[in-house]
C-alpha positions as YAML, in Angstrom:
chain: A
units: angstrom
residues:
- id: 1
  name: MET
  ca: [85.50, 181.08, 85.18]
- id: 2
  name: LEU
  ca: [84.13, 177.52, 85.09]
- id: 3
  name: TYR
  ca: [85.42, 177.02, 81.57]
- id: 4
  name: GLN
  ca: [88.92, 177.92, 82.75]
- id: 5
  name: VAL
  ca: [88.82, 175.39, 85.61]
- id: 6
  name: LEU
  ca: [87.45, 172.44, 83.64]
- id: 7
  name: PRO
  ca: [90.59, 171.79, 81.53]
- id: 8
  name: ALA
  ca: [92.81, 171.86, 84.63]
- id: 9
  name: LEU
  ca: [90.40, 169.56, 86.46]
- id: 10
  name: GLY
  ca: [90.31, 167.14, 83.53]
- id: 11
  name: LEU
  ca: [94.10, 167.12, 83.39]
- id: 12
  name: ILE
  ca: [94.29, 166.30, 87.09]
- id: 13
  name: ILE
  ca: [91.81, 163.45, 86.66]
- id: 14
  name: LEU
  ca: [93.79, 162.03, 83.75]
- id: 15
  name: VAL
  ca: [97.00, 162.23, 85.76]
- id: 16
  name: LEU
  ca: [95.37, 160.43, 88.69]
- id: 17
  name: LEU
  ca: [93.99, 157.70, 86.46]
- id: 18
  name: ALA
  ca: [97.39, 157.23, 84.85]
- id: 19
  name: SER
  ca: [99.08, 156.94, 88.24]
- id: 20
  name: LEU
  ca: [96.76, 154.29, 89.69]
- id: 21
  name: ARG
  ca: [97.43, 150.57, 89.34]
- id: 22
  name: VAL
  ca: [95.61, 147.59, 90.85]
- id: 23
  name: LEU
  ca: [97.50, 144.37, 91.55]
- id: 24
  name: ASN
  ca: [95.87, 141.03, 92.24]
- id: 25
  name: GLU
  ca: [96.61, 138.96, 95.32]
- id: 26
  name: TYR
  ca: [99.10, 136.78, 93.44]
- id: 27
  name: GLU
  ca: [100.92, 139.72, 91.80]
- id: 28
  name: ARG
  ca: [103.70, 142.04, 92.90]
- id: 29
  name: GLY
  ca: [104.90, 145.20, 91.20]
- id: 30
  name: VAL
  ca: [108.60, 146.09, 91.03]
- id: 31
  name: ILE
  ca: [108.74, 149.92, 91.02]
- id: 32
  name: PHE
  ca: [111.45, 151.74, 89.09]
- id: 33
  name: ARG
  ca: [111.84, 155.47, 89.84]
- id: 34
  name: LEU
  ca: [114.05, 157.21, 87.32]
- id: 35
  name: GLY
  ca: [115.62, 153.86, 86.50]
- id: 36
  name: ARG
  ca: [116.34, 152.84, 90.08]
- id: 37
  name: VAL
  ca: [114.47, 150.11, 91.94]
- id: 38
  name: ILE
  ca: [112.55, 151.37, 94.98]
- id: 39
  name: LYS
  ca: [110.79, 148.23, 96.20]
- id: 40
  name: ALA
  ca: [108.18, 145.64, 95.30]
- id: 41
  name: LYS
  ca: [104.61, 146.69, 96.06]
- id: 42
  name: GLY
  ca: [101.28, 144.95, 96.14]
- id: 43
  name: PRO
  ca: [98.76, 143.55, 96.19]
- id: 44
  name: GLY
  ca: [96.00, 146.16, 96.03]
- id: 45
  name: LEU
  ca: [96.01, 149.77, 94.85]
- id: 46
  name: ILE
  ca: [99.36, 151.21, 93.78]
- id: 47
  name: ILE
  ca: [99.99, 154.91, 93.15]
- id: 48
  name: LEU
  ca: [102.74, 155.79, 90.68]
- id: 49
  name: ILE
  ca: [104.22, 159.14, 89.78]
- id: 50
  name: PRO
  ca: [103.54, 159.67, 86.09]
- id: 51
  name: VAL
  ca: [106.59, 159.79, 83.81]
- id: 52
  name: ILE
  ca: [108.93, 159.20, 86.76]
- id: 53
  name: ASP
  ca: [107.76, 155.79, 87.98]
- id: 54
  name: ARG
  ca: [107.53, 152.56, 85.99]
- id: 55
  name: MET
  ca: [106.13, 149.25, 87.28]
- id: 56
  name: VAL
  ca: [106.89, 145.68, 86.18]
- id: 57
  name: LYS
  ca: [104.36, 143.04, 87.22]
- id: 58
  name: VAL
  ca: [105.57, 139.67, 88.52]
- id: 59
  name: SER
  ca: [103.30, 136.70, 89.21]
- id: 60
  name: LEU
  ca: [103.95, 134.68, 92.37]
- id: 61
  name: ARG
  ca: [101.89, 131.68, 91.32]
- id: 62
  name: ILE
  ca: [103.43, 128.30, 90.53]
- id: 63
  name: LEU
  ca: [104.25, 128.07, 86.84]
- id: 64
  name: ALA
  ca: [104.37, 124.85, 84.82]
- id: 65
  name: LEU
  ca: [107.18, 124.87, 82.27]
- id: 66
  name: ASP
  ca: [107.10, 122.25, 79.53]
- id: 67
  name: VAL
  ca: [110.58, 121.10, 78.57]
- id: 68
  name: PRO
  ca: [110.53, 119.93, 74.91]
- id: 69
  name: ASN
  ca: [112.00, 116.64, 73.68]
- id: 70
  name: GLN
  ca: [115.74, 116.40, 74.19]
- id: 71
  name: ASP
  ca: [118.01, 113.97, 72.33]
- id: 72
  name: VAL
  ca: [120.09, 112.21, 74.96]
- id: 73
  name: ILE
  ca: [122.75, 109.49, 74.82]
- id: 74
  name: THR
  ca: [122.81, 107.65, 78.13]
- id: 75
  name: ARG
  ca: [125.93, 106.40, 79.85]
- id: 76
  name: ASP
  ca: [125.43, 102.94, 78.33]
- id: 77
  name: ASN
  ca: [125.31, 104.49, 74.80]
- id: 78
  name: VAL
  ca: [121.55, 104.29, 74.20]
- id: 79
  name: SER
  ca: [120.00, 107.13, 72.18]
- id: 80
  name: ILE
  ca: [116.66, 108.26, 73.63]
- id: 81
  name: LYS
  ca: [114.36, 111.28, 73.61]
- id: 82
  name: VAL
  ca: [113.21, 112.68, 76.94]
- id: 83
  name: ASN
  ca: [110.87, 115.51, 77.89]
- id: 84
  name: ALA
  ca: [109.84, 116.82, 81.27]
- id: 85
  name: VAL
  ca: [107.78, 119.40, 83.12]
- id: 86
  name: VAL
  ca: [109.19, 121.84, 85.67]
- id: 87
  name: TYR
  ca: [107.11, 123.50, 88.41]
- id: 88
  name: PHE
  ca: [108.57, 126.69, 89.86]
- id: 89
  name: ARG
  ca: [107.53, 130.02, 91.36]
- id: 90
  name: VAL
  ca: [109.04, 133.45, 91.99]
- id: 91
  name: LEU
  ca: [109.90, 134.10, 95.64]
- id: 92
  name: GLU
  ca: [111.79, 137.40, 95.26]
- id: 93
  name: PRO
  ca: [110.29, 139.63, 92.53]
- id: 94
  name: ILE
  ca: [113.14, 142.14, 92.57]
- id: 95
  name: LYS
  ca: [115.79, 139.49, 91.90]
- id: 96
  name: SER
  ca: [113.73, 137.91, 89.14]
- id: 97
  name: ILE
  ca: [113.71, 141.27, 87.31]
- id: 98
  name: LEU
  ca: [117.22, 142.55, 88.07]
- id: 99
  name: GLU
  ca: [119.34, 139.38, 87.94]
- id: 100
  name: VAL
  ca: [118.06, 137.93, 84.65]
- id: 101
  name: GLU
  ca: [116.57, 139.50, 81.54]
- id: 102
  name: ASP
  ca: [113.73, 136.99, 81.09]
- id: 103
  name: TYR
  ca: [113.43, 134.46, 83.92]
- id: 104
  name: LEU
  ca: [110.95, 132.29, 82.01]
- id: 105
  name: PHE
  ca: [113.26, 131.90, 79.02]
- id: 106
  name: ALA
  ca: [116.32, 131.47, 81.22]
- id: 107
  name: THR
  ca: [114.66, 128.79, 83.34]
- id: 108
  name: SER
  ca: [113.51, 126.97, 80.21]
- id: 109
  name: GLN
  ca: [116.99, 126.91, 78.70]
- id: 110
  name: LEU
  ca: [118.57, 125.84, 81.98]
- id: 111
  name: ALA
  ca: [116.03, 123.03, 82.35]
- id: 112
  name: GLN
  ca: [116.81, 121.71, 78.86]
- id: 113
  name: THR
  ca: [120.57, 121.63, 79.38]
- id: 114
  name: THR
  ca: [120.21, 120.11, 82.86]
- id: 115
  name: LEU
  ca: [117.87, 117.41, 81.56]
- id: 116
  name: ARG
  ca: [120.38, 116.40, 78.87]
- id: 117
  name: SER
  ca: [123.28, 116.49, 81.31]
- id: 118
  name: VAL
  ca: [121.62, 114.39, 84.05]
- id: 119
  name: CYS
  ca: [120.08, 111.80, 81.72]
- id: 120
  name: GLY
  ca: [123.37, 111.49, 79.85]
- id: 121
  name: GLY
  ca: [125.19, 110.64, 83.08]
- id: 122
  name: VAL
  ca: [123.04, 107.64, 84.05]
- id: 123
  name: GLU
  ca: [122.18, 104.35, 82.41]
- id: 124
  name: LEU
  ca: [118.87, 103.60, 80.72]
- id: 125
  name: ASP
  ca: [117.76, 101.16, 83.42]
- id: 126
  name: GLU
  ca: [118.23, 103.87, 86.06]
- id: 127
  name: ILE
  ca: [116.06, 106.30, 84.08]
- id: 128
  name: LEU
  ca: [113.32, 103.71, 83.68]
- id: 129
  name: SER
  ca: [113.37, 102.12, 87.13]
- id: 130
  name: HIS
  ca: [114.66, 105.00, 89.30]
- id: 131
  name: ARG
  ca: [112.85, 107.93, 87.76]
- id: 132
  name: ASP
  ca: [112.35, 109.61, 91.13]
- id: 133
  name: MET
  ca: [116.11, 109.74, 91.65]
- id: 134
  name: VAL
  ca: [116.61, 111.41, 88.27]
- id: 135
  name: ASN
  ca: [113.78, 113.87, 88.98]
- id: 136
  name: ASN
  ca: [115.29, 114.84, 92.33]
- id: 137
  name: GLN
  ca: [118.74, 115.30, 90.83]
- id: 138
  name: ILE
  ca: [117.43, 117.61, 88.11]
- id: 139
  name: GLN
  ca: [115.35, 119.55, 90.64]
- id: 140
  name: GLU
  ca: [118.33, 120.10, 92.96]
- id: 141
  name: ILE
  ca: [120.54, 121.37, 90.13]
- id: 142
  name: LEU
  ca: [117.86, 123.73, 88.81]
- id: 143
  name: ASP
  ca: [117.02, 125.03, 92.27]
- id: 144
  name: GLN
  ca: [120.68, 125.69, 93.00]
- id: 145
  name: HIS
  ca: [121.17, 127.77, 89.83]
- id: 146
  name: THR
  ca: [117.85, 129.65, 89.95]
- id: 147
  name: ASP
  ca: [118.20, 130.61, 93.61]
- id: 148
  name: ALA
  ca: [120.23, 133.68, 92.55]
- id: 149
  name: TRP
  ca: [117.27, 134.73, 90.39]
- id: 150
  name: GLY
  ca: [114.80, 134.59, 93.28]
- id: 151
  name: ILE
  ca: [113.12, 131.48, 91.84]
- id: 152
  name: LYS
  ca: [112.25, 128.27, 93.67]
- id: 153
  name: VAL
  ca: [112.01, 125.06, 91.63]
- id: 154
  name: SER
  ca: [109.63, 122.81, 93.56]
- id: 155
  name: THR
  ca: [109.18, 119.76, 91.32]
- id: 156
  name: VAL
  ca: [110.60, 118.21, 88.16]
- id: 157
  name: GLU
  ca: [108.87, 115.25, 86.51]
- id: 158
  name: LEU
  ca: [109.99, 113.24, 83.49]
- id: 159
  name: LYS
  ca: [106.92, 112.87, 81.29]
- id: 160
  name: TYR
  ca: [107.88, 110.66, 78.38]
- id: 161
  name: ILE
  ca: [110.89, 108.56, 77.37]
- id: 162
  name: ASP
  ca: [111.04, 107.63, 73.69]
- id: 163
  name: LEU
  ca: [113.08, 104.47, 73.09]
- id: 164
  name: PRO
  ca: [114.33, 103.21, 69.69]
- id: 165
  name: GLN
  ca: [112.44, 100.31, 68.15]
- id: 166
  name: GLU
  ca: [115.49, 98.05, 68.44]
- id: 167
  name: MET
  ca: [115.76, 98.75, 72.16]
- id: 168
  name: GLN
  ca: [112.03, 98.14, 72.67]
- id: 169
  name: ARG
  ca: [112.32, 94.73, 71.00]
- id: 170
  name: ALA
  ca: [115.40, 93.87, 73.05]
- id: 171
  name: MET
  ca: [113.64, 94.85, 76.28]
- id: 172
  name: ALA
  ca: [110.58, 92.82, 75.27]
- id: 173
  name: LYS
  ca: [112.80, 89.75, 74.73]
- id: 174
  name: GLN
  ca: [114.47, 90.35, 78.06]
- id: 175
  name: ALA
  ca: [111.10, 90.58, 79.83]
- id: 176
  name: GLU
  ca: [109.91, 87.41, 78.10]
- id: 177
  name: ALA
  ca: [113.05, 85.52, 79.11]
- id: 178
  name: GLU
  ca: [112.68, 86.74, 82.68]
- id: 179
  name: ARG
  ca: [109.09, 85.49, 82.83]
- id: 180
  name: GLU
  ca: [110.12, 82.11, 81.43]
- id: 181
  name: ARG
  ca: [112.84, 81.90, 84.06]
- id: 182
  name: ARG
  ca: [110.34, 82.65, 86.81]
- id: 183
  name: ALA
  ca: [107.93, 80.04, 85.41]
- id: 184
  name: LYS
  ca: [110.65, 77.39, 85.41]
- id: 185
  name: VAL
  ca: [111.69, 78.27, 88.94]
- id: 186
  name: ILE
  ca: [108.08, 78.12, 90.15]
- id: 187
  name: ASN
  ca: [107.57, 74.78, 88.37]
- id: 188
  name: ALA
  ca: [110.73, 73.35, 89.92]
- id: 189
  name: GLU
  ca: [109.72, 74.64, 93.34]
- id: 190
  name: GLY
  ca: [106.33, 72.96, 92.94]
- id: 191
  name: GLU
  ca: [107.96, 69.66, 91.95]
- id: 192
  name: TYR
  ca: [110.24, 69.89, 94.97]
- id: 193
  name: GLN
  ca: [107.33, 70.51, 97.35]
- id: 194
  name: ALA
  ca: [105.31, 67.72, 95.74]
- id: 195
  name: ALA
  ca: [108.23, 65.30, 96.15]
- id: 196
  name: ASN
  ca: [108.51, 66.20, 99.82]
- id: 197
  name: LYS
  ca: [104.80, 65.61, 100.33]
- id: 198
  name: LEU
  ca: [104.99, 62.27, 98.52]
- id: 199
  name: ALA
  ca: [107.90, 61.23, 100.70]
- id: 200
  name: ASP
  ca: [105.91, 62.15, 103.79]
- id: 201
  name: ALA
  ca: [102.90, 60.24, 102.47]
- id: 202
  name: ALA
  ca: [105.01, 57.17, 101.72]
- id: 203
  name: GLN
  ca: [106.41, 57.23, 105.22]
- id: 204
  name: ILE
  ca: [102.94, 57.39, 106.73]
- id: 205
  name: ILE
  ca: [101.65, 54.59, 104.47]
- id: 206
  name: SER
  ca: [104.62, 52.40, 105.40]
- id: 207
  name: GLN
  ca: [103.63, 52.75, 109.05]
- id: 208
  name: TYR
  ca: [99.90, 52.19, 108.39]
- id: 209
  name: PRO
  ca: [99.32, 49.69, 105.56]
- id: 210
  name: GLU
  ca: [95.56, 50.22, 105.81]
- id: 211
  name: ALA
  ca: [96.05, 53.68, 104.31]
- id: 212
  name: LEU
  ca: [97.41, 52.13, 101.11]
- id: 213
  name: GLN
  ca: [94.30, 49.94, 100.85]
- id: 214
  name: LEU
  ca: [92.04, 53.01, 101.17]
- id: 215
  name: ARG
  ca: [94.06, 54.88, 98.56]
- id: 216
  name: TYR
  ca: [93.81, 51.87, 96.24]
- id: 217
  name: LEU
  ca: [90.02, 51.77, 96.55]
- id: 218
  name: GLN
  ca: [89.77, 55.51, 95.99]
- id: 219
  name: THR
  ca: [91.84, 55.26, 92.79]
- id: 220
  name: MET
  ca: [89.59, 52.48, 91.50]
- id: 221
  name: ARG
  ca: [86.55, 54.61, 92.18]
- id: 222
  name: GLU
  ca: [88.01, 57.52, 90.25]
- id: 223
  name: MET
  ca: [88.88, 55.28, 87.29]
- id: 224
  name: ALA
  ca: [85.37, 53.85, 87.20]
- id: 225
  name: ALA
  ca: [83.80, 57.31, 87.35]
- id: 226
  name: GLU
  ca: [85.86, 58.72, 84.45]
- id: 227
  name: SER
  ca: [84.88, 56.09, 81.90]
- id: 228
  name: LYS
  ca: [81.81, 53.87, 82.18]
- id: 229
  name: ALA
  ca: [82.94, 51.70, 79.27]
- id: 230
  name: SER
  ca: [86.08, 50.55, 81.04]
- id: 231
  name: THR
  ca: [86.19, 47.43, 83.16]
- id: 232
  name: VAL
  ca: [88.19, 47.45, 86.39]
- id: 233
  name: LEU
  ca: [89.38, 44.16, 87.86]
- id: 234
  name: PRO
  ca: [90.43, 44.62, 91.47]
- id: 235
  name: LEU
  ca: [93.36, 42.58, 92.73]
- id: 236
  name: PRO
  ca: [94.24, 42.12, 96.36]
- id: 237
  name: LEU
  ca: [97.17, 44.15, 97.59]
- id: 238
  name: ASP
  ca: [98.58, 41.10, 99.33]
- id: 239
  name: PHE
  ca: [99.39, 39.70, 95.93]
- id: 240
  name: PHE
  ca: [101.61, 42.67, 95.07]
- id: 241
  name: SER
  ca: [103.21, 42.75, 98.47]
- id: 242
  name: PHE
  ca: [103.98, 39.02, 98.25]
- id: 243
  name: ASN
  ca: [105.64, 39.41, 94.83]
- id: 244
  name: TRP
  ca: [107.59, 42.40, 96.04]
- id: 245
  name: LYS
  ca: [108.90, 40.66, 99.16]
- id: 246
  name: SER
  ca: [109.78, 37.51, 97.25]
- id: 247
  name: ARG
  ca: [112.30, 39.36, 95.03]
- id: 248
  name: PRO
  ca: [116.02, 39.03, 95.89]
- id: 249
  name: GLY
  ca: [117.22, 41.83, 98.09]
- id: 250
  name: HIS
  ca: [113.74, 42.61, 99.49]
- id: 251
  name: GLY
  ca: [113.58, 40.27, 102.43]
- id: 252
  name: GLY
  ca: [112.49, 37.13, 100.53]
- id: 253
  name: ASP
  ca: [113.73, 33.60, 101.32]
...
């Protein structure tokens, strides 16, 4: 009697083991019963009807999709290579299985075409200096198209922009010229400020002649300190002022 029950018991155990599935916290299972979708189950223990039910696992974690190098011609006719990374996740498991055959492959292809389209519609300077704007534009387009697949694109980041050697040299010359321009402007601004200070100093000295005498003595001291072999012969300032005033047009008789 026991030998007759054991095969049936073993068959029941095998059927139970085949009908049990365990899903992790980040997983959902889309259940197909005779080819028709019932619902998405999980996480935890899932019981399936053997032969009748079929389950497709879908991960709800954020996925990082690497977009390979794309040859792009920008709006100002510069040929570059651009790659990016796309971060997205599945929000609706049923849509991700029913609406598209392979959502990973479809998202990858859509990201490549969108990257070429967006970068081809802007100039090179915008890609280099306004990368956030380009990232947001690509993210909005991807999110709009993948919404029907139950996918949410959260972030798009341009990783690397490969410029031709000729363009790199031209940009280096431009940067060098810009720095030279800034240096000249700073130098001219310094000369202008120095001239203003000298004019103020001259006005003060004209009101207080004693200040010129002190400045004269200080200059002599600096000259004597720089070279001990030199000989400094001081002359009275009255001599210079007398010669200056005695010239025609400067108040002389």
